[in-house]
Structures are given as structure tokens and as C-alpha cells.
XYZ file of N, CA and C in Angstrom:
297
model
N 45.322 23.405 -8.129
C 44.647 22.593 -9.109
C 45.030 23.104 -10.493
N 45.643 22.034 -11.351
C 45.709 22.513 -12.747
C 45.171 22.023 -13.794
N 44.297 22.661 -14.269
C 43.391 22.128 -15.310
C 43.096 23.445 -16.761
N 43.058 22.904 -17.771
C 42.740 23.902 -18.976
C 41.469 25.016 -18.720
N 42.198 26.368 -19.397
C 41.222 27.312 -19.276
C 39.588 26.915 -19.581
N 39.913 26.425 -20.695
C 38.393 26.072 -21.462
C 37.618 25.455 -20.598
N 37.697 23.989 -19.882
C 37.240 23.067 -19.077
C 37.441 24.168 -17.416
N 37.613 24.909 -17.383
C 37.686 25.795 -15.530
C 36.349 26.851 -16.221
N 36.519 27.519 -17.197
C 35.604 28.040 -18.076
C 33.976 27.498 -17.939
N 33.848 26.769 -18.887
C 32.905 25.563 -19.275
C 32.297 25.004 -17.489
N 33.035 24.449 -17.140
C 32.475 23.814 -15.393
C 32.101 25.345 -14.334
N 32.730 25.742 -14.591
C 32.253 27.570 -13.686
C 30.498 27.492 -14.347
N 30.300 27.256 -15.679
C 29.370 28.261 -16.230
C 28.188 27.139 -15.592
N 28.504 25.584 -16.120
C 27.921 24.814 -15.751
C 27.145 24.728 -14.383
N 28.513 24.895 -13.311
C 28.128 24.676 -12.085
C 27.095 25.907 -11.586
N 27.353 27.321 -11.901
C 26.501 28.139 -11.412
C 25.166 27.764 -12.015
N 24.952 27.473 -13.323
C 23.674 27.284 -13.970
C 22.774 25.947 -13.216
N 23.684 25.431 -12.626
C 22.737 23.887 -12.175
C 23.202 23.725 -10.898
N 24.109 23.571 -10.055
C 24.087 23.244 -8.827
C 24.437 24.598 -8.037
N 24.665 25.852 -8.285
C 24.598 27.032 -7.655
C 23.400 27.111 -6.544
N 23.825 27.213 -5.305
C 22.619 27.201 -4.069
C 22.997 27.542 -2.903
N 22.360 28.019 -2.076
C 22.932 28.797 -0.649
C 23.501 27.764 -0.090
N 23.348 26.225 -0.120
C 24.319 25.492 0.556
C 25.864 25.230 -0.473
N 25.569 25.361 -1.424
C 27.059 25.486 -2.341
C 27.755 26.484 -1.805
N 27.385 27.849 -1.388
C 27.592 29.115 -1.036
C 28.286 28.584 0.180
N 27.481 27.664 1.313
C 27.893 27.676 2.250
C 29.349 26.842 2.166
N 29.401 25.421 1.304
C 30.205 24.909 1.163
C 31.570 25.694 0.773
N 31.735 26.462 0.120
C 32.823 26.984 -0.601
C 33.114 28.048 0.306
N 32.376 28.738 0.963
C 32.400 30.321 1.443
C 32.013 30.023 2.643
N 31.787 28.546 3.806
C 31.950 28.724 4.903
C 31.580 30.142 5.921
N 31.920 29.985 6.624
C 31.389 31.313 7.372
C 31.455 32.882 7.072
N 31.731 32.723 5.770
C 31.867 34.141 5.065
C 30.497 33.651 4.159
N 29.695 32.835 4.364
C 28.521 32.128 3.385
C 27.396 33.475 3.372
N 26.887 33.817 4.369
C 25.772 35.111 4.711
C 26.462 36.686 3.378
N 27.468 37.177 3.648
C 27.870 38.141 2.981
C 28.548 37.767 1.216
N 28.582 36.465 0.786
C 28.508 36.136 -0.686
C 27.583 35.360 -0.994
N 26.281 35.122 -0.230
C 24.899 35.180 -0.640
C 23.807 36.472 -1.099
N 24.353 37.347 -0.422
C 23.564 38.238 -0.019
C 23.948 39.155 -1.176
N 25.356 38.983 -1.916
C 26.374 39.380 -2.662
C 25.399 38.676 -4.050
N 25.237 37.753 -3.740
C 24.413 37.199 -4.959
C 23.179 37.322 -5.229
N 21.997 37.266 -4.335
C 21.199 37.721 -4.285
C 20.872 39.071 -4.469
N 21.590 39.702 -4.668
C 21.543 41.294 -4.966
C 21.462 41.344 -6.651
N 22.631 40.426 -7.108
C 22.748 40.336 -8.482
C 21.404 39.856 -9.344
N 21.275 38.592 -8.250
C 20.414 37.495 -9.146
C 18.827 38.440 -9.254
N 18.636 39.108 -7.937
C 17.138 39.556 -8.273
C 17.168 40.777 -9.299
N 18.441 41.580 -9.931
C 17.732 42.237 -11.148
C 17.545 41.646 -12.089
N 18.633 40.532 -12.106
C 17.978 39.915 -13.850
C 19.320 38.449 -13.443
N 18.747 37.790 -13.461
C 19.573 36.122 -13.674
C 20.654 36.145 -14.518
N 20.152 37.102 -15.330
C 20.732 37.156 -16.683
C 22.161 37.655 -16.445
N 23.173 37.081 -16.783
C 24.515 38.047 -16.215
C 25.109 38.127 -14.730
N 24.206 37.403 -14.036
C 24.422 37.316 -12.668
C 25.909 36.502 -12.447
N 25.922 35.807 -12.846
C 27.784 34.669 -12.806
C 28.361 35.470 -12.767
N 28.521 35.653 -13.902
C 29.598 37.197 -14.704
C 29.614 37.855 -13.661
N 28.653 39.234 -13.558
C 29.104 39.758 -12.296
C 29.327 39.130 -10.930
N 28.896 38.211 -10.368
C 29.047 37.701 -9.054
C 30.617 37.389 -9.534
N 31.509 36.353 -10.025
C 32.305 35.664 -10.159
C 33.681 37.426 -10.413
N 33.455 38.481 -11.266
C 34.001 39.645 -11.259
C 33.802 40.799 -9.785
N 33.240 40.793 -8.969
C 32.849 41.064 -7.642
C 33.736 40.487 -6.379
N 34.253 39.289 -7.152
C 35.027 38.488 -6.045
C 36.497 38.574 -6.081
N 37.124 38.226 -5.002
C 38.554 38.883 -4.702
C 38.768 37.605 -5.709
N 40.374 37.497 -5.802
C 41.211 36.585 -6.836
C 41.047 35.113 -5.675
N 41.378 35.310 -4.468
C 41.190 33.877 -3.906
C 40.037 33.740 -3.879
N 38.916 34.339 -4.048
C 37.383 33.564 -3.675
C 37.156 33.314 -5.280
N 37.666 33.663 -6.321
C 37.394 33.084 -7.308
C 37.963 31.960 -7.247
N 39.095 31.668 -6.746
C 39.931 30.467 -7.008
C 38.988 29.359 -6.035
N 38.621 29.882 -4.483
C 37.719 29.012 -4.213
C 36.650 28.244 -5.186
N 35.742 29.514 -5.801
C 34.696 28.616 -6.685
C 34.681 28.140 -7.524
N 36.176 28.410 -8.136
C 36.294 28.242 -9.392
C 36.505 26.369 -9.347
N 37.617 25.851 -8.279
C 37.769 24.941 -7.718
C 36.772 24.245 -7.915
N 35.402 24.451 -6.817
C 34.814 23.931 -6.667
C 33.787 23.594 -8.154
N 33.530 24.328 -8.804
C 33.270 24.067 -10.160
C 33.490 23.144 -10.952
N 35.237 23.028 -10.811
C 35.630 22.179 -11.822
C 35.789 20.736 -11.068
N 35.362 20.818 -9.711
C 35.468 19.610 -9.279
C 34.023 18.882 -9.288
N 33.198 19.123 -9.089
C 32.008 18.878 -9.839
C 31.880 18.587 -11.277
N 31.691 19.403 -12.346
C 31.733 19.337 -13.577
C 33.148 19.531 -14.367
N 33.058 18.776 -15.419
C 34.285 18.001 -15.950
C 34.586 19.083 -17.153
N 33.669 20.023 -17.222
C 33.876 21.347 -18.234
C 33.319 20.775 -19.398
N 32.295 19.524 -19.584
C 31.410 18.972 -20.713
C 29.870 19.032 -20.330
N 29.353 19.367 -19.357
C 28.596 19.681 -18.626
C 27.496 18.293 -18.198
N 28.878 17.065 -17.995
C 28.751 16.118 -17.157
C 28.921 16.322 -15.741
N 28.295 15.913 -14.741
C 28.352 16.236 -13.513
C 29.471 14.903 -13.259
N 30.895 15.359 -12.131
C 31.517 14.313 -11.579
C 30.955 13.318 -10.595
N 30.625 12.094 -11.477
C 29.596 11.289 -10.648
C 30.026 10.370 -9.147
N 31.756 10.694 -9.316
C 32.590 10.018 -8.001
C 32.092 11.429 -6.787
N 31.674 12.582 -7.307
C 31.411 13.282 -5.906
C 30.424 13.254 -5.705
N 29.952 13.168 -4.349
C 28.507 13.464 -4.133
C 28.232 14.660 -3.169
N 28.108 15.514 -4.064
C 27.672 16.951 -3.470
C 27.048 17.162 -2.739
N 25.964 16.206 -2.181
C 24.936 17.169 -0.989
C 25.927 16.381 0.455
N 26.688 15.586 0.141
C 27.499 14.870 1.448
C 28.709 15.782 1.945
N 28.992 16.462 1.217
C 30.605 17.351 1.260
C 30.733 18.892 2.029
N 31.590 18.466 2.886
C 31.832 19.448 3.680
C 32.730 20.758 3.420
N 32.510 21.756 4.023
C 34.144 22.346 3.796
C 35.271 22.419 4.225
N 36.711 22.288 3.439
C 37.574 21.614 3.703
C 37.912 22.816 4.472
N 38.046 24.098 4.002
C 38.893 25.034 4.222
C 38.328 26.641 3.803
N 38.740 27.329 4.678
C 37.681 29.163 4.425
C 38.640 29.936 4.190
N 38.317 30.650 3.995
C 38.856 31.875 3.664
C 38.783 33.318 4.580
N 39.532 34.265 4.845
C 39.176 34.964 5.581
C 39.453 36.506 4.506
N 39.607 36.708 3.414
C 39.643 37.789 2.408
C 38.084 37.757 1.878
N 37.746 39.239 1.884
C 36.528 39.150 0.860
C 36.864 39.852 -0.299
């Protein structure tokens, strides 16, 4: 996928702030979903605050590229949601086996 830093940027920050959820987790991270929840939940309960940041720096280079993906395919990096997808219908295409 090739799209501008700013807009992969911008839709990352978006997507964790508003549609970030253990079934997003599951969507993107498939059966590796339990150990980059649990990865997050570690973060999120000291402070919300900063939690992306570190979760998204925690992750190997392909599981960023997974979420990052999925980010910008959702949000358009204006923090319009892509209204041709419908997120709670979408499966996962494809996993990963690197953590």
C-alpha cells in the first residue's frame, strides 16, 4: 500500500483513538490477537495517555505494517472514517506469524 506519510500518520492516530478494540485486535492480529491485546492492555491500564506510541513502537516492522494498513484503510488521514468499509463486517484477510 502506498500512501503519504502524513495521511498513514494522521489515520494510525485516528484509528487507535476511535475504532481501536479487541475485535480490531482480532481483525488485524488474527490468532496472534490474545498476546497483542494483552500487549495493549498492559500499556493502556497505566495511563491511555501514550499508549499508541508505545504499543505501535513495541511492535515488530511487519505488525506495524499490519496496523498501520489497517488504519489507513479505515480513515482517510482527515479523521473521516472510509464510509465504503464497513468495519464490524470484515474479516481477516491474512496473519502473521512474527511477533
Amino acid at each position: 500500500m502506498n500512501y503519504p506519510a502524513e495521511n498513514a500518520v494522521s489515520s494510525f492516530f485516528y484509528y487507535m483513538w476511535n475504532a481501536w478494540s479487541k475485535e480490531e485486535c482480532e481483525i488485524v492480529f488474527g490468532g496472534m490477537c490474545k498476546h497483542f491485546w494483552e500487549k495493549w492492555d498492559s500499556l493502556a491500564n497505566d495511563s491511555i495517555f501514550g499508549a499508541a506510541e508505545q504499543f505501535y513502537a513495541a511492535l515488530s516492522e511487519n505488525n506495524r505494517k499490519l496496523l498501520v494498513e489497517r488504519a489507513v484503510s479505515i480513515y482517510d488521514g482527515q479523521r473521516f472514517r472510509n464510509k465504503s468499509i464497513n468495519i464490524e463486517n470484515q474479516i481477516l484477510c491474512r496473519q502473521t506469524s512474527s511477533i
